[in-house]
Backbone as numpy.savetxt, mean C-alpha at the origin, in Angstrom:
# Nx Ny Nz CAx CAy CAz Cx Cy Cz
-0.83 -2.53 -19.01 0.18 -2.58 -17.99 1.49 -1.99 -18.49
1.64 -1.81 -19.80 2.89 -1.30 -20.35 3.17 0.12 -19.93
2.12 0.94 -19.69 2.31 2.33 -19.31 2.42 2.51 -17.81
2.24 1.45 -17.04 2.31 1.55 -15.59 3.76 1.65 -15.14
4.03 2.55 -14.20 5.40 2.61 -13.66 5.63 1.45 -12.70
6.87 1.16 -12.40 7.21 0.26 -11.31 7.37 1.12 -10.07
6.78 0.67 -8.95 6.82 1.49 -7.74 7.23 0.66 -6.54
7.74 1.34 -5.53 7.99 0.76 -4.22 7.23 1.60 -3.20
6.78 0.97 -2.12 6.02 1.66 -1.08 6.86 1.74 0.19
6.69 2.84 0.91 7.35 3.03 2.19 6.33 3.60 3.17
6.24 3.00 4.36 5.29 3.46 5.36 6.04 3.81 6.63
5.97 5.08 7.02 6.63 5.59 8.22 8.07 5.08 8.33
8.82 5.23 7.25 10.24 4.91 7.26 10.59 3.47 6.97
9.61 2.60 6.81 9.89 1.20 6.53 9.47 0.83 5.12
10.37 0.20 4.37 10.03 -0.24 3.02 9.07 -1.42 3.09
8.04 -1.40 2.26 7.05 -2.47 2.25 7.63 -3.68 1.54
7.58 -4.82 2.25 8.18 -6.07 1.76 7.19 -7.22 1.96
7.41 -8.29 1.20 6.63 -9.51 1.37 7.53 -10.55 2.04
7.05 -11.10 3.15 7.75 -12.17 3.85 6.76 -13.31 4.04
6.99 -14.43 3.38 6.08 -15.59 3.45 4.64 -15.18 3.14
4.46 -14.39 2.12 3.18 -13.89 1.61 2.46 -12.94 2.56
3.08 -12.54 3.67 2.54 -11.49 4.53 3.30 -10.20 4.23
2.62 -9.06 4.43 3.21 -7.77 4.06 3.66 -7.04 5.33
4.89 -6.56 5.29 5.50 -5.86 6.42 6.16 -4.57 5.93
6.47 -3.70 6.88 7.33 -2.55 6.63 8.66 -2.86 7.31
9.71 -3.01 6.52 11.03 -3.37 7.05 11.81 -2.10 7.39
12.19 -1.98 8.65 12.95 -0.82 9.11 14.39 -0.89 8.59
14.97 -2.07 8.65 16.33 -2.31 8.14 16.28 -3.50 7.20
17.19 -3.54 6.23 17.19 -4.65 5.29 18.10 -5.75 5.77
18.14 -6.91 5.14 17.17 -7.33 4.15 15.84 -7.67 4.80
14.79 -7.90 4.11 14.70 -7.94 2.65 14.63 -6.55 2.05
14.87 -6.49 0.76 14.76 -5.23 0.04 13.29 -4.94 -0.25
13.00 -3.68 -0.54 11.62 -3.27 -0.83 11.08 -4.06 -2.01
9.83 -4.47 -1.88 9.14 -5.15 -2.98 8.82 -4.13 -4.07
9.00 -4.53 -5.31 8.63 -3.67 -6.44 7.26 -4.11 -6.93
6.37 -3.13 -7.07 4.98 -3.37 -7.44 4.68 -2.80 -8.82
3.76 -3.44 -9.52 3.25 -2.95 -10.80 1.82 -2.50 -10.54
1.54 -1.20 -10.56 0.16 -0.74 -10.36 -0.65 -0.93 -11.64
-1.89 -1.44 -11.47 -2.76 -1.74 -12.60 -4.14 -1.17 -12.30
-4.75 -0.52 -13.29 -6.11 0.01 -13.11 -7.08 -1.14 -12.85
-7.98 -0.93 -11.89 -8.99 -1.93 -11.54 -10.36 -1.26 -11.60
-11.39 -2.00 -11.27 -12.75 -1.48 -11.38 -13.02 -0.38 -10.37
-13.98 0.48 -10.70 -14.41 1.54 -9.79 -13.38 2.61 -9.51
-12.43 2.80 -10.41 -11.41 3.82 -10.21 -10.35 3.45 -9.20
-10.26 2.16 -8.86 -9.25 1.70 -7.92 -8.00 1.22 -8.66
-6.95 0.96 -7.90 -5.69 0.49 -8.47 -5.24 -0.75 -7.71
-4.83 -1.77 -8.46 -4.22 -2.97 -7.89 -2.71 -2.77 -7.88
-2.06 -3.32 -6.86 -0.60 -3.34 -6.82 -0.17 -4.79 -6.88
0.46 -5.17 -8.00 0.90 -6.55 -8.22 2.40 -6.65 -8.01
2.82 -7.63 -7.23 4.24 -7.88 -7.00 4.89 -8.20 -8.35
5.92 -7.47 -8.70 6.58 -7.66 -9.99 7.14 -9.08 -10.12
7.64 -9.65 -9.04 8.27 -10.96 -9.10 7.26 -12.11 -9.19
6.17 -12.03 -8.44 5.26 -13.17 -8.34 3.90 -12.95 -9.01
3.53 -11.69 -9.26 2.21 -11.39 -9.81 1.11 -11.39 -8.76
1.46 -11.62 -7.49 0.46 -11.61 -6.42 0.07 -10.17 -6.10
-1.18 -9.99 -5.68 -1.71 -8.65 -5.42 -1.56 -8.28 -3.94
-1.29 -7.01 -3.70 -1.35 -6.44 -2.35 -2.80 -6.47 -1.93
-3.13 -7.24 -0.90 -4.53 -7.46 -0.55 -4.69 -7.71 0.94
-5.95 -7.83 1.37 -6.26 -8.21 2.76 -7.30 -9.32 2.73
-7.15 -10.34 3.61 -8.08 -11.47 3.60 -9.49 -11.11 4.06
-9.62 -10.08 4.91 -10.94 -9.58 5.30 -10.82 -8.09 5.59
-11.92 -7.43 5.82 -11.89 -5.97 5.95 -12.01 -5.50 7.40
-11.67 -6.34 8.35 -11.67 -5.94 9.75 -10.44 -5.08 10.05
-10.62 -4.05 10.89 -9.49 -3.22 11.31 -8.46 -4.13 11.97
-7.19 -3.93 11.62 -6.10 -4.73 12.17 -5.72 -5.93 11.32
-6.47 -6.20 10.26 -6.15 -7.33 9.39 -4.85 -7.05 8.63
-3.89 -7.96 8.76 -2.60 -7.78 8.10 -2.74 -7.98 6.60
-2.05 -7.13 5.85 -2.02 -7.25 4.39 -1.22 -8.49 4.00
-1.59 -9.06 2.86 -0.93 -10.24 2.33 -0.69 -10.04 0.84
0.14 -10.90 0.29 0.30 -10.99 -1.16 -0.44 -12.25 -1.58
-1.49 -12.08 -2.38 -2.34 -13.21 -2.76 -2.80 -13.04 -4.21
-3.27 -14.12 -4.82 -3.80 -13.99 -6.18 -4.94 -12.97 -6.21
-4.99 -12.12 -7.23 -6.10 -11.16 -7.34 -7.43 -11.89 -7.30
-8.40 -11.29 -6.68 -9.77 -11.80 -6.55 -9.91 -12.95 -5.55
-8.84 -13.34 -4.86 -8.94 -14.46 -3.92 -9.14 -13.99 -2.48
-9.15 -12.68 -2.26 -9.27 -12.14 -0.91 -10.39 -11.10 -0.88
-10.67 -10.57 0.31 -11.76 -9.60 0.47 -11.49 -8.30 -0.27
-10.25 -7.85 -0.26 -9.90 -6.60 -0.94 -8.54 -6.75 -1.61
-8.48 -6.43 -2.90 -7.23 -6.57 -3.66 -6.99 -5.36 -4.54
-7.84 -4.35 -4.44 -7.57 -3.09 -5.14 -7.83 -1.96 -4.16
-7.27 -0.79 -4.44 -7.20 0.29 -3.45 -7.61 1.62 -4.06
-8.26 2.45 -3.25 -8.47 3.84 -3.61 -7.15 4.54 -3.32
-6.56 5.16 -4.33 -5.27 5.81 -4.18 -5.49 7.32 -4.22
-4.98 8.00 -3.20 -5.12 9.45 -3.11 -3.74 10.06 -2.94
-3.45 11.08 -3.73 -2.15 11.75 -3.69 -2.26 13.05 -2.90
-1.17 13.42 -2.22 -1.06 14.68 -1.49 0.24 15.35 -1.91
0.25 16.68 -1.96 1.46 17.37 -2.41 2.56 17.34 -1.35
2.18 17.16 -0.09 3.16 17.04 1.00 2.55 16.16 2.08
3.21 16.08 3.24 2.73 15.18 4.28 1.67 15.80 5.20
1.09 16.93 4.83 0.07 17.56 5.68 -1.33 17.06 5.39
-1.55 16.32 4.32 -2.83 15.69 3.97 -3.97 16.69 3.83
-3.69 17.88 3.29 -4.75 18.88 3.16 -5.15 19.16 1.72
-4.66 18.40 0.77 -4.95 18.66 -0.65 -5.09 17.35 -1.42
-6.11 16.58 -1.10 -6.29 15.25 -1.67 -6.60 15.30 -3.16
-5.91 14.44 -3.94 -6.17 14.27 -5.36 -6.30 12.79 -5.65
-7.51 12.32 -6.02 -7.67 10.90 -6.34 -6.87 10.52 -7.59
-6.27 9.34 -7.57 -5.52 8.82 -8.71 -6.23 7.55 -9.17
-6.71 7.54 -10.41 -7.39 6.36 -10.94 -6.60 5.70 -12.07
-5.63 6.40 -12.62 -4.81 5.87 -13.71 -3.39 5.64 -13.18
-2.92 4.41 -13.15 -1.57 4.13 -12.64 -0.48 4.93 -13.34
-0.69 5.29 -14.59 0.32 6.07 -15.32 0.53 7.45 -14.69
-0.43 7.92 -13.87 -0.31 9.23 -13.22 0.42 9.18 -11.89
0.85 8.00 -11.47 1.59 7.90 -10.21 2.98 8.49 -10.39
3.35 9.35 -9.46 4.70 9.90 -9.39 5.21 9.68 -7.98
6.49 9.84 -7.76 7.01 9.71 -6.40 6.40 10.78 -5.52
5.90 10.39 -4.34 5.30 11.36 -3.44 4.48 10.71 -2.35
3.66 11.54 -1.70 2.84 11.11 -0.56 1.46 10.66 -1.02
1.00 9.52 -0.48 -0.28 8.94 -0.88 -0.95 8.27 0.32
-2.22 7.95 0.15 -2.89 7.00 1.04 -3.49 5.90 0.17
-3.61 4.70 0.75 -4.31 3.59 0.12 -5.48 3.24 1.03
-6.69 3.23 0.46 -7.88 2.90 1.24 -8.61 1.72 0.62
-9.14 0.87 1.49 -9.97 -0.25 1.06 -11.29 0.35 0.58
-11.77 0.00 -0.62 -12.92 0.68 -1.22 -14.24 0.59 -0.43
-14.55 -0.54 0.17 -15.87 -0.67 0.80 -15.94 -0.05 2.19
-14.84 -0.09 2.94 -14.86 0.42 4.32 -14.13 1.74 4.48
-13.34 2.11 3.48 -12.50 3.32 3.52 -11.42 3.26 4.60
-11.10 2.04 5.06 -10.01 1.89 6.01 -8.68 2.05 5.27
-7.70 2.55 5.99 -6.39 2.83 5.40 -5.45 1.64 5.55
-4.58 1.46 4.58 -3.50 0.48 4.69 -2.31 1.22 5.27
-1.83 0.76 6.44 -0.75 1.48 7.12 -0.11 0.57 8.16
0.93 1.09 8.79 1.51 0.42 9.95 0.64 0.73 11.16
0.70 -0.14 12.15 0.00 0.12 13.40 0.56 1.38 14.05
-0.29 2.14 14.72 0.16 3.35 15.40 1.02 3.02 16.62
0.77 1.88 17.27 1.55 1.46 18.44 2.26 0.16 18.06
3.60 0.18 18.18 4.40 -0.97 17.79 5.48 -1.21 18.82
6.08 -2.41 18.75 7.23 -2.66 19.62 8.42 -1.83 19.12
9.45 -1.75 19.91 10.60 -0.91 19.57 11.73 -1.68 18.88
11.50 -2.92 18.57 12.54 -3.71 17.91 12.73 -3.24 16.47
13.79 -3.73 15.86 14.04 -3.42 14.44 13.45 -4.47 13.52
12.65 -5.40 14.08 11.99 -6.41 13.26 11.00 -5.74 12.32
10.67 -6.38 11.20 9.66 -5.81 10.30 8.34 -5.58 11.02
7.63 -4.51 10.66 6.37 -4.13 11.29 5.21 -4.52 10.39
4.13 -4.97 11.01 2.94 -5.39 10.25 2.33 -4.21 9.49
1.91 -4.49 8.27 1.13 -3.54 7.48 -0.29 -4.08 7.50
-1.24 -3.26 7.98 -2.59 -3.75 8.20 -3.61 -2.65 7.95
-4.88 -3.03 7.91 -5.96 -2.04 7.79 -6.09 -1.28 9.10
-6.24 0.04 8.98 -6.38 0.92 10.14 -7.69 1.69 10.01
-8.26 2.07 11.14 -9.54 2.79 11.15 -9.47 4.05 10.32
-10.59 4.39 9.71 -10.66 5.55 8.81 -10.84 6.84 9.61
-9.83 7.21 10.39 -9.96 8.41 11.23 -9.12 9.58 10.75
-8.64 9.55 9.53 -7.94 10.70 8.98 -6.70 10.31 8.22
-6.49 10.89 7.05 -5.38 10.48 6.19 -4.02 10.88 6.71
-3.92 11.93 7.53 -2.60 12.39 7.93 -1.84 11.35 8.75
-2.55 10.45 9.42 -1.89 9.40 10.20 -1.44 8.23 9.34
-1.95 8.14 8.12 -1.76 6.93 7.33 -1.09 7.15 5.99
-0.44 8.26 5.83 0.22 8.49 4.55 1.40 7.53 4.38
1.62 7.18 3.14 2.79 6.40 2.80 3.46 7.08 1.61
4.66 6.64 1.31 5.41 7.21 0.20 5.44 6.17 -0.92
5.08 6.61 -2.11 5.26 5.79 -3.30 6.47 6.33 -4.05
7.41 5.45 -4.35 8.60 5.83 -5.14 8.49 5.15 -6.49
8.54 5.93 -7.53 8.57 5.38 -8.89 10.02 4.97 -9.16
10.23 3.70 -9.48 11.58 3.19 -9.67 11.83 2.70 -11.10
10.83 2.77 -11.93 11.03 2.32 -13.31 9.83 2.54 -14.16
């Protein structure tokens, strides 16, 4: 874990945050973006552990629409992610990332390993400035589900 960078996630303009162990994309602060520690996991996947609590970015089940949560690793249906990098937001040059040390600031997708569903914001949301749910979305193409990873340390 010593070589892993500290990262923050942003999905469609909202910083990914933990509120009462549920994961949201906050359009306006507070709360501030959660800082994650990426850790190599089995099968070439990467876990994202909350720097403050050690809880993993995970989903309780693999149904489309399931909201992401922060939970102890191995206590939920999915707690590690297939991470794919893109050079820009056009999603036409996928590069799998299996070593957290190779993460740089840029465009990525996170996919649940067994279903290949994407972790993203819902495509249809209310217009309020309240935090938006981060949930599993159908595997219908990476260009709709890109997020930004920012290396912060």
